[in-house]
Amino acid sequence: VPLTGKMESYYKSKEYTTDGNQKGREMVASYLKLYDQFNTEYSKLDSAISQHNSELRDLLIEEMKKDNKVMAATYMEIGRDMRRALEAIDPEDPAKTDKAQIEKLLGQVKENMEKLKPAEDVSGVKSFKSSAERAIGRIRTYLAGGNDAFNDMVEAYNDFIRDSNRIDASELDNKKK
């Protein structure tokens, strides 16, 4: 942040016109070095937070099962396994992706979607299942064909998340009145 402030001042004041941009080149080199360091550390932090959140979700799923909230747990497992499948894809080199592992996760998603049958007609479940099917199809298309289908896969996953967020998991285990 302090370096960014100096750079802004340097360029706004047009000081670069007095030194042939020498100081600017030095600041940019320093900035890029700091930027790379930040990205490395931020990536580590992001990974640690993601791992912690994943562990918390797994504990919540187990707690729901113990509390006989089977449909809510199943719903959460679908989301967890879909996320894990997407995260297992190497977008830089799809050939390095463990397709068998992803198929295993997608199989678990499909198995759980068959089990997801709330006692009541819960709003959004049908759309949730449909978007999950579409996301599975787009993941498979991407893995079969490479980079051309990447954006379609991400868009289908985002649709799945949107539909997932529309479900009130607390309603999934309600009994019919």
mmCIF file of C-alpha atoms in Angstrom:
data_model
loop_
_atom_site.group_PDB
_atom_site.id
_atom_site.type_symbol
_atom_site.label_atom_id
_atom_site.label_comp_id
_atom_site.label_asym_id
_atom_site.label_seq_id
_atom_site.Cartn_x
_atom_site.Cartn_y
_atom_site.Cartn_z
ATOM 1 C CA VAL A 1 0.000 0.000 0.000
ATOM 2 C CA PRO A 2 2.725 2.544 0.789
ATOM 3 C CA LEU A 3 4.472 1.723 -2.494
ATOM 4 C CA THR A 4 1.208 2.095 -4.402
ATOM 5 C CA GLY A 5 0.758 5.547 -2.862
ATOM 6 C CA LYS A 6 4.256 6.548 -3.945
ATOM 7 C CA MET A 7 3.605 5.265 -7.451
ATOM 8 C CA GLU A 8 0.345 7.182 -7.733
ATOM 9 C CA SER A 9 2.051 10.367 -6.566
ATOM 10 C CA TYR A 10 4.950 9.816 -8.951
ATOM 11 C CA TYR A 11 2.683 9.414 -11.963
ATOM 12 C CA LYS A 12 0.110 12.088 -11.017
ATOM 13 C CA SER A 13 2.812 14.644 -10.459
ATOM 14 C CA LYS A 14 4.415 13.576 -13.757
ATOM 15 C CA GLU A 15 7.761 13.229 -11.998
ATOM 16 C CA TYR A 16 8.548 10.526 -14.546
ATOM 17 C CA THR A 17 9.087 13.308 -17.095
ATOM 18 C CA THR A 18 12.048 14.634 -15.081
ATOM 19 C CA ASP A 19 13.940 11.342 -14.621
ATOM 20 C CA GLY A 20 13.110 9.462 -17.808
ATOM 21 C CA ASN A 21 10.836 7.136 -15.789
ATOM 22 C CA GLN A 22 13.837 5.646 -13.965
ATOM 23 C CA LYS A 23 12.190 5.811 -10.540
ATOM 24 C CA GLY A 24 8.991 4.431 -12.076
ATOM 25 C CA ARG A 25 10.767 1.343 -13.428
ATOM 26 C CA GLU A 26 12.337 0.732 -10.011
ATOM 27 C CA MET A 27 8.991 1.076 -8.225
ATOM 28 C CA VAL A 28 7.259 -1.218 -10.726
ATOM 29 C CA ALA A 29 9.951 -3.876 -10.244
ATOM 30 C CA SER A 30 9.510 -3.645 -6.456
ATOM 31 C CA TYR A 31 5.742 -3.696 -6.817
ATOM 32 C CA LEU A 32 5.764 -6.829 -8.992
ATOM 33 C CA LYS A 33 8.033 -8.621 -6.511
ATOM 34 C CA LEU A 34 5.695 -7.718 -3.633
ATOM 35 C CA TYR A 35 2.674 -8.705 -5.737
ATOM 36 C CA ASP A 36 4.119 -12.179 -6.341
ATOM 37 C CA GLN A 37 4.886 -12.583 -2.635
ATOM 38 C CA PHE A 38 1.349 -11.508 -1.739
ATOM 39 C CA ASN A 39 -0.230 -13.941 -4.207
ATOM 40 C CA THR A 40 1.813 -16.825 -2.795
ATOM 41 C CA GLU A 41 0.828 -16.037 0.785
ATOM 42 C CA TYR A 42 -2.784 -15.298 -0.111
ATOM 43 C CA SER A 43 -3.028 -18.634 -1.906
ATOM 44 C CA LYS A 44 -1.795 -20.399 1.242
ATOM 45 C CA LEU A 45 -4.331 -18.528 3.376
ATOM 46 C CA ASP A 46 -7.152 -19.249 0.932
ATOM 47 C CA SER A 47 -6.253 -22.936 0.924
ATOM 48 C CA ALA A 48 -6.184 -23.098 4.734
ATOM 49 C CA ILE A 49 -9.554 -21.349 5.018
ATOM 50 C CA SER A 50 -11.097 -23.612 2.371
ATOM 51 C CA GLN A 51 -9.784 -26.705 4.147
ATOM 52 C CA HIS A 52 -11.147 -25.490 7.488
ATOM 53 C CA ASN A 53 -14.568 -24.680 5.975
ATOM 54 C CA SER A 54 -14.644 -28.112 4.345
ATOM 55 C CA GLU A 55 -13.936 -29.775 7.687
ATOM 56 C CA LEU A 56 -16.709 -27.735 9.341
ATOM 57 C CA ARG A 57 -19.175 -28.745 6.601
ATOM 58 C CA ASP A 58 -18.268 -32.402 7.044
ATOM 59 C CA LEU A 59 -18.880 -32.116 10.790
ATOM 60 C CA LEU A 60 -22.218 -30.410 10.160
ATOM 61 C CA ILE A 61 -23.260 -33.186 7.765
ATOM 62 C CA GLU A 62 -22.438 -35.825 10.375
ATOM 63 C CA GLU A 63 -24.314 -33.850 13.036
ATOM 64 C CA MET A 64 -27.375 -33.632 10.776
ATOM 65 C CA LYS A 65 -27.295 -37.376 10.220
ATOM 66 C CA LYS A 66 -27.151 -37.974 13.981
ATOM 67 C CA ASP A 67 -30.117 -35.607 14.415
ATOM 68 C CA ASN A 68 -32.047 -37.631 11.812
ATOM 69 C CA LYS A 69 -32.000 -34.747 9.316
ATOM 70 C CA VAL A 70 -31.177 -37.145 6.517
ATOM 71 C CA MET A 71 -32.506 -35.053 3.619
ATOM 72 C CA ALA A 72 -30.648 -31.932 4.762
ATOM 73 C CA ALA A 73 -27.445 -33.969 5.118
ATOM 74 C CA THR A 74 -27.951 -35.487 1.668
ATOM 75 C CA TYR A 75 -28.525 -32.029 0.182
ATOM 76 C CA MET A 76 -25.281 -30.793 1.762
ATOM 77 C CA GLU A 77 -23.376 -33.858 0.555
ATOM 78 C CA ILE A 78 -24.491 -33.145 -3.015
ATOM 79 C CA GLY A 79 -23.103 -29.623 -2.794
ATOM 80 C CA ARG A 80 -19.897 -30.774 -1.119
ATOM 81 C CA ASP A 81 -19.181 -33.486 -3.662
ATOM 82 C CA MET A 82 -20.017 -31.248 -6.613
ATOM 83 C CA ARG A 83 -17.607 -28.623 -5.263
ATOM 84 C CA ARG A 84 -14.906 -31.246 -4.719
ATOM 85 C CA ALA A 85 -15.353 -32.507 -8.279
ATOM 86 C CA LEU A 86 -14.935 -29.028 -9.708
ATOM 87 C CA GLU A 87 -11.952 -28.263 -7.475
ATOM 88 C CA ALA A 88 -10.250 -31.489 -8.615
ATOM 89 C CA ILE A 89 -10.120 -30.235 -12.204
ATOM 90 C CA ASP A 90 -6.823 -28.728 -13.306
ATOM 91 C CA PRO A 91 -7.909 -25.884 -15.611
ATOM 92 C CA GLU A 92 -4.303 -25.238 -16.642
ATOM 93 C CA ASP A 93 -3.875 -28.805 -17.895
ATOM 94 C CA PRO A 94 -7.060 -30.909 -18.075
ATOM 95 C CA ALA A 95 -4.963 -33.942 -19.016
ATOM 96 C CA LYS A 96 -3.474 -33.921 -15.496
ATOM 97 C CA THR A 97 -6.947 -34.146 -13.962
ATOM 98 C CA ASP A 98 -7.781 -37.399 -12.173
ATOM 99 C CA LYS A 99 -10.913 -38.207 -14.166
ATOM 100 C CA ALA A 100 -11.589 -41.405 -12.199
ATOM 101 C CA GLN A 101 -11.712 -39.424 -8.939
ATOM 102 C CA ILE A 102 -14.054 -36.877 -10.473
ATOM 103 C CA GLU A 103 -16.327 -39.635 -11.828
ATOM 104 C CA LYS A 104 -16.416 -41.165 -8.357
ATOM 105 C CA LEU A 105 -17.527 -37.830 -6.890
ATOM 106 C CA LEU A 106 -20.092 -37.288 -9.660
ATOM 107 C CA GLY A 107 -21.400 -40.801 -9.022
ATOM 108 C CA GLN A 108 -21.869 -39.905 -5.356
ATOM 109 C CA VAL A 109 -23.721 -36.743 -6.394
ATOM 110 C CA LYS A 110 -26.066 -38.717 -8.645
ATOM 111 C CA GLU A 111 -26.605 -41.359 -5.957
ATOM 112 C CA ASN A 112 -27.479 -38.691 -3.413
ATOM 113 C CA MET A 113 -29.780 -36.925 -5.854
ATOM 114 C CA GLU A 114 -31.761 -40.165 -6.090
ATOM 115 C CA LYS A 115 -31.983 -40.228 -2.291
ATOM 116 C CA LEU A 116 -33.031 -36.571 -2.035
ATOM 117 C CA LYS A 117 -36.779 -36.991 -1.703
ATOM 118 C CA PRO A 118 -38.137 -34.579 0.866
ATOM 119 C CA ALA A 119 -41.371 -35.605 2.612
ATOM 120 C CA GLU A 120 -42.941 -32.315 1.549
ATOM 121 C CA ASP A 121 -42.769 -30.542 -1.769
ATOM 122 C CA VAL A 122 -39.899 -28.190 -0.934
ATOM 123 C CA SER A 123 -39.502 -25.192 -3.206
ATOM 124 C CA GLY A 124 -36.457 -25.368 -5.463
ATOM 125 C CA VAL A 125 -35.565 -29.062 -5.142
ATOM 126 C CA LYS A 126 -36.605 -29.891 -8.703
ATOM 127 C CA SER A 127 -34.585 -26.967 -10.108
ATOM 128 C CA PHE A 128 -31.650 -27.902 -7.850
ATOM 129 C CA LYS A 129 -31.606 -31.444 -9.204
ATOM 130 C CA SER A 130 -31.922 -30.231 -12.774
ATOM 131 C CA SER A 131 -29.033 -27.802 -12.449
ATOM 132 C CA ALA A 132 -26.943 -30.529 -10.776
ATOM 133 C CA GLU A 133 -27.559 -32.823 -13.760
ATOM 134 C CA ARG A 134 -26.614 -30.024 -16.141
ATOM 135 C CA ALA A 135 -23.426 -29.264 -14.175
ATOM 136 C CA ILE A 136 -22.463 -32.947 -14.197
ATOM 137 C CA GLY A 137 -22.970 -33.037 -17.960
ATOM 138 C CA ARG A 138 -20.887 -29.911 -18.497
ATOM 139 C CA ILE A 139 -18.086 -31.248 -16.274
ATOM 140 C CA ARG A 140 -18.012 -34.453 -18.319
ATOM 141 C CA THR A 141 -18.082 -32.504 -21.584
ATOM 142 C CA TYR A 142 -15.155 -30.372 -20.434
ATOM 143 C CA LEU A 143 -13.141 -33.392 -19.352
ATOM 144 C CA ALA A 144 -13.807 -35.095 -22.665
ATOM 145 C CA GLY A 145 -13.111 -32.094 -24.853
ATOM 146 C CA GLY A 146 -10.777 -29.749 -23.057
ATOM 147 C CA ASN A 147 -10.686 -25.986 -22.805
ATOM 148 C CA ASP A 148 -13.484 -25.133 -25.234
ATOM 149 C CA ALA A 149 -16.142 -26.161 -22.703
ATOM 150 C CA PHE A 150 -14.548 -24.572 -19.625
ATOM 151 C CA ASN A 151 -16.809 -21.512 -19.505
ATOM 152 C CA ASP A 152 -19.926 -23.658 -20.011
ATOM 153 C CA MET A 153 -18.840 -25.872 -17.114
ATOM 154 C CA VAL A 154 -18.260 -22.907 -14.806
ATOM 155 C CA GLU A 155 -21.568 -21.325 -15.821
ATOM 156 C CA ALA A 156 -23.446 -24.588 -15.140
ATOM 157 C CA TYR A 157 -21.748 -24.911 -11.744
ATOM 158 C CA ASN A 158 -22.660 -21.317 -10.887
ATOM 159 C CA ASP A 159 -26.286 -22.076 -11.846
ATOM 160 C CA PHE A 160 -26.141 -25.106 -9.563
ATOM 161 C CA ILE A 161 -24.883 -22.930 -6.688
ATOM 162 C CA ARG A 162 -27.602 -20.341 -7.356
ATOM 163 C CA ASP A 163 -30.293 -23.039 -7.251
ATOM 164 C CA SER A 164 -28.679 -24.585 -4.183
ATOM 165 C CA ASN A 165 -28.862 -21.273 -2.352
ATOM 166 C CA ARG A 166 -32.603 -21.087 -2.991
ATOM 167 C CA ILE A 167 -33.319 -24.178 -0.899
ATOM 168 C CA ASP A 168 -34.098 -23.911 2.782
ATOM 169 C CA ALA A 169 -32.376 -27.033 4.104
ATOM 170 C CA SER A 170 -34.371 -26.860 7.339
ATOM 171 C CA GLU A 171 -37.525 -27.683 5.328
ATOM 172 C CA LEU A 172 -36.114 -30.846 3.709
ATOM 173 C CA ASP A 173 -36.881 -33.130 6.645
ATOM 174 C CA ASN A 174 -40.299 -31.722 7.523
ATOM 175 C CA LYS A 175 -43.048 -34.317 7.559
ATOM 176 C CA LYS A 176 -46.239 -33.876 5.609
ATOM 177 C CA LYS A 177 -49.058 -32.420 7.641
#
